[in-house]
Amino acid sequence: MLENNFYVALIHYPVINKKRQVIGSALTTIDLHDIARASITFGVRGFYVITPYEDQAKLATQVIEHWTKGVGGKLNPFRKKALELIRVSKTLGDAVKEIEKERKEPVVTIATSAKKVSGSIAVEGLKEKLRSKASHVLIFGTAWGLADELIDTCDYILDPIFGAFDYNHLSVRSAASIYLDRIINGR
Amino acid sequence: MLENNFYVALIHYPVINKKRQVIGSALTTIDLHDIARASITFGVRGFYVITPYEDQAKLATQVIEHWTKGVGGKLNPFRKKALELIRVSKTLGDAVKEIEKERKEPVVTIATSAKKVSGSIAVEGLKEKLRSKASHVLIFGTAWGLADELIDTCDYILDPIFGAFDYNHLSVRSAASIYLDRIINGR
């Protein structure tokens, strides 16, 4: 993290619905707020909101501008500072290209999932990787999670979050917050 | 946690606004979902939504019943299971009385705050206390946080969550998720 080489991405396509069909999801504006606030708290360099849908990208931009350039930021400068981290991109590939340009280092992509997948890495492993100069993007899915076709393109997949029992249906807002805390403060 | 003696409470009055005035806040229905989902993930026994306002209590009940008795629970049984943890009370005192009746043990109240307060305890200290038979309630404030008049009635106050820098304006949904993860899985 000292390298300032860490990004977050929130995917709205391709994700899955509860029948495990690949879909595109609508923007949930509170995701932007909560994940931006967690991102700035834990030292994330940029938070990519990924949607291929023009109307959804426009909505994201309107929310961001309300808080970064409009009246929102005057009322709440802390919120302004958080939402300034957000960048809107059509695809994960576009975001990766932008990060490559920004830091001129290779980009490592890390998918998250609520399911245990063979070969997934622990947070400790990710922390180790973050000590390199490469850029790293931690990728979250909306709806019922990332589609396999996106996970398959990622370099790593992170262990799921487990709690006291076998229930693991956290909101993406909660999951992102917990992963970032674990990466910065954690075990 | 093995004792099943751990509760969460979300306070809508008394909390503070950004001018540090004591106010009552309106319900944010996504708080109910996110904190209930985190609560069931991390083995919380009951999640109290505290509001003295009848219309807000009615709204909370409508949301809960939609998911626990209505069509919501049929569409998403995981959400049903989470929202079944929610109980609505007028005051923290009422919730404490109900918990006393339920477990017939003393109730220990633990406030949370984004500010460092002298004498606050670390999560490790709370984990130690949870090994006793007493019931424990971890208390979160909506709006800009719990009012001092409520914090002063609590037995303990928990250390704030810090990240990479000095920014600490997480959403209550993120803060609750991170604290529960730390208590169950953490350092």
mmCIF file of C-alpha atoms in Angstrom:
data_model
loop_
_atom_site.group_PDB
_atom_site.id
_atom_site.type_symbol
_atom_site.label_atom_id
_atom_site.label_comp_id
_atom_site.label_asym_id
_atom_site.label_seq_id
_atom_site.Cartn_x
_atom_site.Cartn_y
_atom_site.Cartn_z
ATOM 1 C CA MET A 1 0.000 0.000 0.000
ATOM 2 C CA LEU A 2 2.958 2.286 0.534
ATOM 3 C CA GLU A 3 3.381 2.166 -3.232
ATOM 4 C CA ASN A 4 -0.112 3.648 -3.721
ATOM 5 C CA ASN A 5 -0.681 0.850 -6.211
ATOM 6 C CA PHE A 6 -4.082 -0.445 -5.222
ATOM 7 C CA TYR A 7 -7.441 -0.005 -7.003
ATOM 8 C CA VAL A 8 -10.994 -1.276 -6.577
ATOM 9 C CA ALA A 9 -13.479 -2.084 -9.370
ATOM 10 C CA LEU A 10 -17.228 -2.667 -9.087
ATOM 11 C CA ILE A 11 -18.655 -4.650 -12.000
ATOM 12 C CA HIS A 12 -22.213 -4.235 -13.330
ATOM 13 C CA TYR A 13 -21.623 -6.491 -16.355
ATOM 14 C CA PRO A 14 -20.914 -9.415 -16.621
ATOM 15 C CA VAL A 15 -22.454 -10.533 -13.310
ATOM 16 C CA ILE A 16 -24.920 -13.312 -12.500
ATOM 17 C CA ASN A 17 -28.490 -13.383 -11.240
ATOM 18 C CA LYS A 18 -29.793 -15.876 -8.706
ATOM 19 C CA LYS A 19 -30.341 -18.450 -11.446
ATOM 20 C CA ARG A 20 -26.635 -18.058 -12.318
ATOM 21 C CA GLN A 21 -27.479 -16.480 -15.681
ATOM 22 C CA VAL A 22 -25.139 -13.760 -16.944
ATOM 23 C CA ILE A 23 -26.791 -10.331 -16.705
ATOM 24 C CA GLY A 24 -26.031 -6.636 -16.502
ATOM 25 C CA SER A 25 -27.175 -4.941 -13.287
ATOM 26 C CA ALA A 26 -28.455 -1.438 -12.648
ATOM 27 C CA LEU A 27 -26.405 1.014 -10.646
ATOM 28 C CA THR A 28 -27.097 1.156 -6.896
ATOM 29 C CA THR A 29 -26.018 4.650 -5.966
ATOM 30 C CA ILE A 30 -25.316 3.790 -2.330
ATOM 31 C CA ASP A 31 -22.626 1.350 -3.544
ATOM 32 C CA LEU A 32 -20.756 4.344 -4.940
ATOM 33 C CA HIS A 33 -20.905 6.170 -1.600
ATOM 34 C CA ASP A 34 -20.107 3.259 0.685
ATOM 35 C CA ILE A 35 -17.294 1.789 -1.391
ATOM 36 C CA ALA A 36 -15.779 5.224 -2.085
ATOM 37 C CA ARG A 37 -15.792 5.995 1.662
ATOM 38 C CA ALA A 38 -14.186 2.634 2.442
ATOM 39 C CA SER A 39 -11.702 3.121 -0.409
ATOM 40 C CA ILE A 40 -10.464 6.473 0.845
ATOM 41 C CA THR A 41 -10.350 5.193 4.419
ATOM 42 C CA PHE A 42 -8.092 2.311 3.447
ATOM 43 C CA GLY A 43 -5.851 4.128 0.990
ATOM 44 C CA VAL A 44 -7.229 2.940 -2.366
ATOM 45 C CA ARG A 45 -5.900 4.992 -5.310
ATOM 46 C CA GLY A 46 -8.951 4.774 -7.575
ATOM 47 C CA PHE A 47 -12.395 3.162 -7.502
ATOM 48 C CA TYR A 48 -13.690 2.073 -10.933
ATOM 49 C CA VAL A 49 -17.419 1.774 -11.521
ATOM 50 C CA ILE A 50 -17.726 -0.516 -14.541
ATOM 51 C CA THR A 51 -20.861 -0.409 -16.665
ATOM 52 C CA PRO A 52 -21.284 -0.733 -20.427
ATOM 53 C CA TYR A 53 -24.706 0.970 -20.307
ATOM 54 C CA GLU A 54 -24.681 4.627 -21.291
ATOM 55 C CA ASP A 55 -27.640 5.634 -19.135
ATOM 56 C CA GLN A 56 -26.092 3.957 -16.103
ATOM 57 C CA ALA A 57 -22.711 5.573 -16.739
ATOM 58 C CA LYS A 58 -24.505 8.923 -17.004
ATOM 59 C CA LEU A 59 -26.289 8.345 -13.701
ATOM 60 C CA ALA A 60 -22.964 7.454 -12.038
ATOM 61 C CA THR A 61 -21.391 10.623 -13.429
ATOM 62 C CA GLN A 62 -24.317 12.732 -12.192
ATOM 63 C CA VAL A 63 -24.009 11.325 -8.674
ATOM 64 C CA ILE A 64 -20.248 11.838 -8.651
ATOM 65 C CA GLU A 65 -20.490 15.419 -9.973
ATOM 66 C CA HIS A 66 -23.184 16.348 -7.475
ATOM 67 C CA TRP A 67 -20.757 15.496 -4.691
ATOM 68 C CA THR A 68 -17.466 16.552 -6.259
ATOM 69 C CA LYS A 69 -18.478 19.717 -8.162
ATOM 70 C CA GLY A 70 -22.040 20.471 -7.075
ATOM 71 C CA VAL A 71 -23.768 21.428 -3.873
ATOM 72 C CA GLY A 72 -23.155 18.041 -2.211
ATOM 73 C CA GLY A 73 -19.461 18.674 -1.757
ATOM 74 C CA LYS A 74 -20.105 22.024 -0.107
ATOM 75 C CA LEU A 75 -22.477 20.422 2.367
ATOM 76 C CA ASN A 76 -20.179 17.475 3.039
ATOM 77 C CA PRO A 77 -16.498 17.893 2.115
ATOM 78 C CA PHE A 78 -15.671 14.416 3.459
ATOM 79 C CA ARG A 79 -18.074 12.891 0.967
ATOM 80 C CA LYS A 80 -16.543 15.033 -1.783
ATOM 81 C CA LYS A 81 -13.093 13.693 -0.991
ATOM 82 C CA ALA A 82 -14.349 10.096 -1.104
ATOM 83 C CA LEU A 83 -16.316 10.413 -4.349
ATOM 84 C CA GLU A 84 -13.350 12.059 -6.081
ATOM 85 C CA LEU A 85 -11.814 8.574 -6.133
ATOM 86 C CA ILE A 86 -14.508 7.260 -8.487
ATOM 87 C CA ARG A 87 -13.859 6.702 -12.197
ATOM 88 C CA VAL A 88 -16.459 5.349 -14.619
ATOM 89 C CA SER A 89 -15.406 2.828 -17.300
ATOM 90 C CA LYS A 90 -17.247 0.715 -19.863
ATOM 91 C CA THR A 91 -15.284 -2.497 -19.217
ATOM 92 C CA LEU A 92 -12.724 -3.893 -16.826
ATOM 93 C CA GLY A 93 -10.323 -3.993 -19.773
ATOM 94 C CA ASP A 94 -10.706 -0.247 -20.255
ATOM 95 C CA ALA A 95 -10.005 0.333 -16.570
ATOM 96 C CA VAL A 96 -6.898 -1.865 -16.709
ATOM 97 C CA LYS A 97 -5.611 0.089 -19.722
ATOM 98 C CA GLU A 98 -6.145 3.375 -17.892
ATOM 99 C CA ILE A 99 -4.283 2.085 -14.827
ATOM 100 C CA GLU A 100 -1.418 0.864 -17.035
ATOM 101 C CA LYS A 101 -1.121 4.368 -18.452
ATOM 102 C CA GLU A 102 -1.355 5.999 -15.037
ATOM 103 C CA ARG A 103 1.352 4.031 -13.244
ATOM 104 C CA LYS A 104 3.298 2.529 -16.164
ATOM 105 C CA GLU A 105 3.506 -0.806 -14.344
ATOM 106 C CA PRO A 106 1.845 -4.185 -15.029
ATOM 107 C CA VAL A 107 -1.703 -4.539 -13.665
ATOM 108 C CA VAL A 108 -2.632 -7.542 -11.516
ATOM 109 C CA THR A 109 -6.368 -8.330 -11.366
ATOM 110 C CA ILE A 110 -7.891 -10.029 -8.316
ATOM 111 C CA ALA A 111 -11.488 -11.290 -8.422
ATOM 112 C CA THR A 112 -13.624 -11.766 -5.307
ATOM 113 C CA SER A 113 -16.299 -14.401 -4.808
ATOM 114 C CA ALA A 114 -18.600 -15.581 -2.030
ATOM 115 C CA LYS A 115 -17.881 -19.167 -3.094
ATOM 116 C CA LYS A 116 -14.717 -21.049 -2.221
ATOM 117 C CA VAL A 117 -12.898 -21.698 -5.494
ATOM 118 C CA SER A 118 -9.899 -24.007 -5.737
ATOM 119 C CA GLY A 119 -6.658 -22.102 -6.009
ATOM 120 C CA SER A 120 -7.995 -18.937 -4.367
ATOM 121 C CA ILE A 121 -5.480 -16.903 -2.368
ATOM 122 C CA ALA A 122 -5.721 -15.620 1.204
ATOM 123 C CA VAL A 123 -5.584 -11.927 2.108
ATOM 124 C CA GLU A 124 -2.053 -12.469 3.467
ATOM 125 C CA GLY A 125 -0.995 -13.603 0.001
ATOM 126 C CA LEU A 126 -2.488 -10.505 -1.570
ATOM 127 C CA LYS A 127 -0.737 -8.263 0.966
ATOM 128 C CA GLU A 128 2.542 -9.864 -0.015
ATOM 129 C CA LYS A 129 1.866 -9.133 -3.706
ATOM 130 C CA LEU A 130 0.964 -5.521 -2.934
ATOM 131 C CA ARG A 131 4.558 -4.932 -1.855
ATOM 132 C CA SER A 132 5.590 -5.189 -5.502
ATOM 133 C CA LYS A 133 5.494 -2.175 -7.828
ATOM 134 C CA ALA A 134 2.713 -3.623 -9.995
ATOM 135 C CA SER A 135 -0.755 -2.060 -9.877
ATOM 136 C CA HIS A 136 -3.455 -4.226 -8.305
ATOM 137 C CA VAL A 137 -7.217 -4.137 -8.852
ATOM 138 C CA LEU A 138 -9.577 -5.830 -6.412
ATOM 139 C CA ILE A 139 -12.773 -6.655 -8.316
ATOM 140 C CA PHE A 140 -16.285 -6.933 -6.864
ATOM 141 C CA GLY A 141 -19.487 -8.060 -8.550
ATOM 142 C CA THR A 142 -22.928 -6.545 -8.054
ATOM 143 C CA ALA A 143 -26.130 -8.661 -8.185
ATOM 144 C CA TRP A 144 -25.241 -12.299 -7.298
ATOM 145 C CA GLY A 145 -21.573 -11.848 -8.024
ATOM 146 C CA LEU A 146 -19.031 -11.844 -10.853
ATOM 147 C CA ALA A 147 -19.678 -14.031 -13.901
ATOM 148 C CA ASP A 148 -17.179 -16.848 -14.510
ATOM 149 C CA GLU A 149 -16.302 -15.336 -17.886
ATOM 150 C CA LEU A 150 -14.869 -12.330 -16.026
ATOM 151 C CA ILE A 151 -13.314 -14.305 -13.155
ATOM 152 C CA ASP A 152 -11.516 -16.471 -15.729
ATOM 153 C CA THR A 153 -9.685 -13.423 -17.079
ATOM 154 C CA CYS A 154 -8.353 -12.420 -13.637
ATOM 155 C CA ASP A 155 -4.879 -13.233 -12.355
ATOM 156 C CA TYR A 156 -6.080 -14.298 -8.897
ATOM 157 C CA ILE A 157 -9.214 -14.982 -6.939
ATOM 158 C CA LEU A 158 -9.419 -14.066 -3.273
ATOM 159 C CA ASP A 159 -10.737 -16.398 -0.556
ATOM 160 C CA PRO A 160 -14.372 -15.713 0.349
ATOM 161 C CA ILE A 161 -15.315 -14.084 3.657
ATOM 162 C CA PHE A 162 -16.654 -16.541 6.179
ATOM 163 C CA GLY A 163 -18.237 -15.728 9.492
ATOM 164 C CA ALA A 164 -19.514 -17.840 12.334
ATOM 165 C CA PHE A 165 -21.540 -20.266 10.244
ATOM 166 C CA ASP A 166 -21.976 -21.127 6.574
ATOM 167 C CA TYR A 167 -24.144 -18.114 5.693
ATOM 168 C CA ASN A 168 -22.236 -15.942 3.245
ATOM 169 C CA HIS A 169 -24.559 -13.480 1.595
ATOM 170 C CA LEU A 170 -23.022 -10.170 2.585
ATOM 171 C CA SER A 171 -23.835 -7.054 0.577
ATOM 172 C CA VAL A 172 -21.101 -5.989 -1.830
ATOM 173 C CA ARG A 173 -20.757 -2.860 0.333
ATOM 174 C CA SER A 174 -20.022 -4.972 3.421
ATOM 175 C CA ALA A 175 -17.715 -7.360 1.564
ATOM 176 C CA ALA A 176 -15.652 -4.547 0.067
ATOM 177 C CA SER A 177 -15.341 -2.849 3.471
ATOM 178 C CA ILE A 178 -14.241 -6.050 5.199
ATOM 179 C CA TYR A 179 -11.680 -6.997 2.535
ATOM 180 C CA LEU A 180 -10.139 -3.510 2.589
ATOM 181 C CA ASP A 181 -9.918 -3.550 6.387
ATOM 182 C CA ARG A 182 -8.304 -6.987 6.315
ATOM 183 C CA ILE A 183 -5.791 -5.882 3.682
ATOM 184 C CA ILE A 184 -4.761 -2.771 5.604
ATOM 185 C CA ASN A 185 -5.222 -3.746 9.239
ATOM 186 C CA GLY A 186 -5.538 -7.433 9.178
ATOM 187 C CA ARG A 187 -4.363 -10.824 9.757
ATOM 188 C CA MET B 1 -19.768 -16.006 20.595
ATOM 189 C CA LEU B 2 -20.101 -19.681 21.448
ATOM 190 C CA GLU B 3 -22.498 -18.510 24.139
ATOM 191 C CA ASN B 4 -24.784 -16.917 21.512
ATOM 192 C CA ASN B 5 -24.751 -13.838 23.706
ATOM 193 C CA PHE B 6 -24.075 -11.047 21.242
ATOM 194 C CA TYR B 7 -26.494 -8.424 19.888
ATOM 195 C CA VAL B 8 -26.305 -5.363 17.643
ATOM 196 C CA ALA B 9 -28.341 -2.156 17.991
ATOM 197 C CA LEU B 10 -28.745 0.644 15.442
ATOM 198 C CA ILE B 11 -29.786 3.947 17.017
ATOM 199 C CA HIS B 12 -31.927 6.588 15.267
ATOM 200 C CA TYR B 13 -32.327 8.722 18.395
ATOM 201 C CA PRO B 14 -30.344 10.218 20.113
ATOM 202 C CA VAL B 15 -27.727 10.772 17.406
ATOM 203 C CA ILE B 16 -25.948 13.928 16.212
ATOM 204 C CA ASN B 17 -25.977 15.923 12.990
ATOM 205 C CA LYS B 18 -22.876 17.481 11.435
ATOM 206 C CA LYS B 19 -23.188 20.512 13.730
ATOM 207 C CA ARG B 20 -23.067 18.065 16.661
ATOM 208 C CA GLN B 21 -26.667 18.848 17.626
ATOM 209 C CA VAL B 22 -28.756 15.991 19.020
ATOM 210 C CA ILE B 23 -31.335 14.831 16.494
ATOM 211 C CA GLY B 24 -33.495 11.873 15.512
ATOM 212 C CA SER B 25 -32.745 10.387 12.097
ATOM 213 C CA ALA B 26 -35.017 8.779 9.526
ATOM 214 C CA LEU B 27 -34.741 5.096 8.773
ATOM 215 C CA THR B 28 -32.456 4.095 5.873
ATOM 216 C CA THR B 29 -33.897 0.790 4.762
ATOM 217 C CA ILE B 30 -30.636 -0.475 3.272
ATOM 218 C CA ASP B 31 -29.093 -0.289 6.768
ATOM 219 C CA LEU B 32 -31.575 -2.966 7.829
ATOM 220 C CA HIS B 33 -30.558 -5.254 4.966
ATOM 221 C CA ASP B 34 -26.805 -4.765 5.138
ATOM 222 C CA ILE B 35 -26.499 -4.967 8.919
ATOM 223 C CA ALA B 36 -28.888 -7.936 9.144
ATOM 224 C CA ARG B 37 -26.849 -9.778 6.500
ATOM 225 C CA ALA B 38 -23.591 -9.016 8.338
ATOM 226 C CA SER B 39 -25.233 -9.969 11.655
ATOM 227 C CA ILE B 40 -26.312 -13.401 10.503
ATOM 228 C CA THR B 41 -22.960 -13.973 8.799
ATOM 229 C CA PHE B 42 -21.077 -13.285 12.013
ATOM 230 C CA GLY B 43 -23.403 -15.064 14.453
ATOM 231 C CA VAL B 44 -25.253 -12.131 16.032
ATOM 232 C CA ARG B 45 -28.317 -13.275 18.036
ATOM 233 C CA GLY B 46 -30.529 -10.245 17.460
ATOM 234 C CA PHE B 47 -30.320 -6.915 15.632
ATOM 235 C CA TYR B 48 -32.271 -4.092 17.283
ATOM 236 C CA VAL B 49 -33.469 -1.150 15.194
ATOM 237 C CA ILE B 50 -34.073 1.625 17.721
ATOM 238 C CA THR B 51 -36.451 4.463 16.862
ATOM 239 C CA PRO B 52 -38.918 6.327 19.051
ATOM 240 C CA TYR B 53 -40.903 7.517 16.005
ATOM 241 C CA GLU B 54 -44.039 5.526 15.292
ATOM 242 C CA ASP B 55 -44.022 6.100 11.538
ATOM 243 C CA GLN B 56 -40.382 5.003 11.315
ATOM 244 C CA ALA B 57 -41.025 1.917 13.449
ATOM 245 C CA LYS B 58 -43.959 1.095 11.167
ATOM 246 C CA LEU B 59 -41.753 1.463 8.076
ATOM 247 C CA ALA B 60 -39.130 -0.830 9.638
ATOM 248 C CA THR B 61 -41.819 -3.407 10.415
ATOM 249 C CA GLN B 62 -43.183 -3.232 6.870
ATOM 250 C CA VAL B 63 -39.728 -3.833 5.393
ATOM 251 C CA ILE B 64 -39.075 -6.730 7.761
ATOM 252 C CA GLU B 65 -42.468 -8.356 7.117
ATOM 253 C CA HIS B 66 -42.082 -8.037 3.356
ATOM 254 C CA TRP B 67 -38.955 -10.158 3.594
ATOM 255 C CA THR B 68 -39.874 -12.494 6.443
ATOM 256 C CA LYS B 69 -43.599 -13.091 5.798
ATOM 257 C CA GLY B 70 -44.305 -11.565 2.378
ATOM 258 C CA VAL B 71 -43.215 -12.196 -1.169
ATOM 259 C CA GLY B 72 -39.609 -11.062 -0.555
ATOM 260 C CA GLY B 73 -38.748 -14.128 1.482
ATOM 261 C CA LYS B 74 -40.061 -16.452 -1.214
ATOM 262 C CA LEU B 75 -37.895 -14.722 -3.808
ATOM 263 C CA ASN B 76 -34.826 -14.646 -1.595
ATOM 264 C CA PRO B 77 -34.756 -17.073 1.362
ATOM 265 C CA PHE B 78 -31.257 -15.899 2.372
ATOM 266 C CA ARG B 79 -32.591 -12.381 2.842
ATOM 267 C CA LYS B 80 -35.527 -13.773 4.839
ATOM 268 C CA LYS B 81 -33.151 -15.551 7.218
ATOM 269 C CA ALA B 82 -31.137 -12.373 7.733
ATOM 270 C CA LEU B 83 -34.092 -10.052 8.296
ATOM 271 C CA GLU B 84 -35.614 -12.465 10.807
ATOM 272 C CA LEU B 85 -32.872 -11.268 13.176
ATOM 273 C CA ILE B 86 -34.321 -7.735 13.293
ATOM 274 C CA ARG B 87 -36.317 -6.475 16.257
ATOM 275 C CA VAL B 88 -37.756 -2.961 16.498
ATOM 276 C CA SER B 89 -37.626 -1.080 19.825
ATOM 277 C CA LYS B 90 -38.449 2.454 20.959
ATOM 278 C CA THR B 91 -35.308 2.949 23.072
ATOM 279 C CA LEU B 92 -32.027 1.221 23.830
ATOM 280 C CA GLY B 93 -33.354 0.757 27.381
ATOM 281 C CA ASP B 94 -36.326 -1.210 26.047
ATOM 282 C CA ALA B 95 -33.984 -3.411 24.002
ATOM 283 C CA VAL B 96 -31.776 -4.050 27.030
ATOM 284 C CA LYS B 97 -34.828 -5.067 29.098
ATOM 285 C CA GLU B 98 -35.926 -7.470 26.376
ATOM 286 C CA ILE B 99 -32.449 -9.032 26.191
ATOM 287 C CA GLU B 100 -32.378 -9.383 30.000
ATOM 288 C CA LYS B 101 -35.651 -11.298 29.810
ATOM 289 C CA GLU B 102 -34.473 -13.423 26.908
ATOM 290 C CA ARG B 103 -31.203 -14.667 28.377
ATOM 291 C CA LYS B 104 -31.663 -13.946 32.090
ATOM 292 C CA GLU B 105 -28.110 -12.618 32.309
ATOM 293 C CA PRO B 106 -26.731 -9.105 32.834
ATOM 294 C CA VAL B 107 -26.498 -6.975 29.683
ATOM 295 C CA VAL B 108 -23.230 -5.218 28.793
ATOM 296 C CA THR B 109 -23.589 -2.247 26.412
ATOM 297 C CA ILE B 110 -20.741 -1.242 24.085
ATOM 298 C CA ALA B 111 -20.921 2.032 22.142
ATOM 299 C CA THR B 112 -19.039 2.648 18.892
ATOM 300 C CA SER B 113 -17.637 5.966 17.709
ATOM 301 C CA ALA B 114 -15.538 7.245 14.801
ATOM 302 C CA LYS B 115 -13.650 9.453 17.281
ATOM 303 C CA LYS B 116 -10.936 8.191 19.608
ATOM 304 C CA VAL B 117 -12.276 8.560 23.153
ATOM 305 C CA SER B 118 -10.084 8.107 26.208
ATOM 306 C CA GLY B 119 -10.692 4.780 27.910
ATOM 307 C CA SER B 120 -12.036 3.067 24.790
ATOM 308 C CA ILE B 121 -11.379 -0.648 24.508
ATOM 309 C CA ALA B 122 -9.858 -2.624 21.643
ATOM 310 C CA VAL B 123 -11.703 -5.412 19.811
ATOM 311 C CA GLU B 124 -9.452 -7.951 21.582
ATOM 312 C CA GLY B 125 -10.791 -6.662 24.920
ATOM 313 C CA LEU B 126 -14.359 -7.074 23.730
ATOM 314 C CA LYS B 127 -13.661 -10.613 22.506
ATOM 315 C CA GLU B 128 -12.378 -11.444 25.972
ATOM 316 C CA LYS B 129 -15.594 -10.108 27.563
ATOM 317 C CA LEU B 130 -17.752 -12.084 25.135
ATOM 318 C CA ARG B 131 -16.435 -15.276 26.696
ATOM 319 C CA SER B 132 -18.513 -14.471 29.814
ATOM 320 C CA LYS B 133 -22.174 -15.497 30.103
ATOM 321 C CA ALA B 134 -23.421 -11.893 30.071
ATOM 322 C CA SER B 135 -25.321 -10.599 27.036
ATOM 323 C CA HIS B 136 -23.491 -7.953 24.990
ATOM 324 C CA VAL B 137 -24.922 -5.267 22.710
ATOM 325 C CA LEU B 138 -22.724 -3.492 20.184
ATOM 326 C CA ILE B 139 -24.327 -0.106 19.481
ATOM 327 C CA PHE B 140 -24.079 1.925 16.268
ATOM 328 C CA GLY B 141 -25.319 5.442 15.552
ATOM 329 C CA THR B 142 -26.936 6.611 12.315
ATOM 330 C CA ALA B 143 -26.438 10.181 10.966
ATOM 331 C CA TRP B 144 -23.128 11.583 12.343
ATOM 332 C CA GLY B 145 -22.960 9.080 15.186
ATOM 333 C CA LEU B 146 -24.227 8.394 18.685
ATOM 334 C CA ALA B 147 -25.021 11.345 20.967
ATOM 335 C CA ASP B 148 -22.866 11.662 24.085
ATOM 336 C CA GLU B 149 -25.972 11.334 26.245
ATOM 337 C CA LEU B 150 -26.342 7.757 24.969
ATOM 338 C CA ILE B 151 -22.618 6.924 24.946
ATOM 339 C CA ASP B 152 -22.445 8.031 28.599
ATOM 340 C CA THR B 153 -24.958 5.350 29.595
ATOM 341 C CA CYS B 154 -22.908 2.556 27.982
ATOM 342 C CA ASP B 155 -20.554 0.252 29.856
ATOM 343 C CA TYR B 156 -17.783 0.463 27.255
ATOM 344 C CA ILE B 157 -16.801 2.308 24.125
ATOM 345 C CA LEU B 158 -14.967 0.525 21.346
ATOM 346 C CA ASP B 159 -11.862 1.910 19.596
ATOM 347 C CA PRO B 160 -12.668 3.601 16.273
ATOM 348 C CA ILE B 161 -11.769 1.988 12.950
ATOM 349 C CA PHE B 162 -8.729 3.539 11.355
ATOM 350 C CA GLY B 163 -7.427 2.895 7.875
ATOM 351 C CA ALA B 164 -4.389 4.060 5.973
ATOM 352 C CA PHE B 165 -4.735 7.770 6.800
ATOM 353 C CA ASP B 166 -6.795 9.949 9.106
ATOM 354 C CA TYR B 167 -10.015 9.793 7.060
ATOM 355 C CA ASN B 168 -12.643 8.011 9.119
ATOM 356 C CA HIS B 169 -16.060 8.600 7.679
ATOM 357 C CA LEU B 170 -17.202 5.093 6.876
ATOM 358 C CA SER B 171 -20.899 4.397 6.437
ATOM 359 C CA VAL B 172 -22.545 2.739 9.437
ATOM 360 C CA ARG B 173 -23.089 -0.280 7.161
ATOM 361 C CA SER B 174 -19.342 -0.559 6.506
ATOM 362 C CA ALA B 175 -18.384 0.094 10.130
ATOM 363 C CA ALA B 176 -20.773 -2.555 11.471
ATOM 364 C CA SER B 177 -19.504 -5.101 8.919
ATOM 365 C CA ILE B 178 -15.853 -4.435 9.754
ATOM 366 C CA TYR B 179 -16.364 -4.592 13.539
ATOM 367 C CA LEU B 180 -18.269 -7.888 13.277
ATOM 368 C CA ASP B 181 -15.572 -9.396 11.068
ATOM 369 C CA ARG B 182 -12.878 -8.260 13.479
ATOM 370 C CA ILE B 183 -14.748 -9.704 16.453
ATOM 371 C CA ILE B 184 -15.259 -13.099 14.817
ATOM 372 C CA ASN B 185 -12.229 -13.498 12.585
ATOM 373 C CA GLY B 186 -9.857 -10.903 13.727
ATOM 374 C CA ARG B 187 -6.879 -9.647 15.450
#
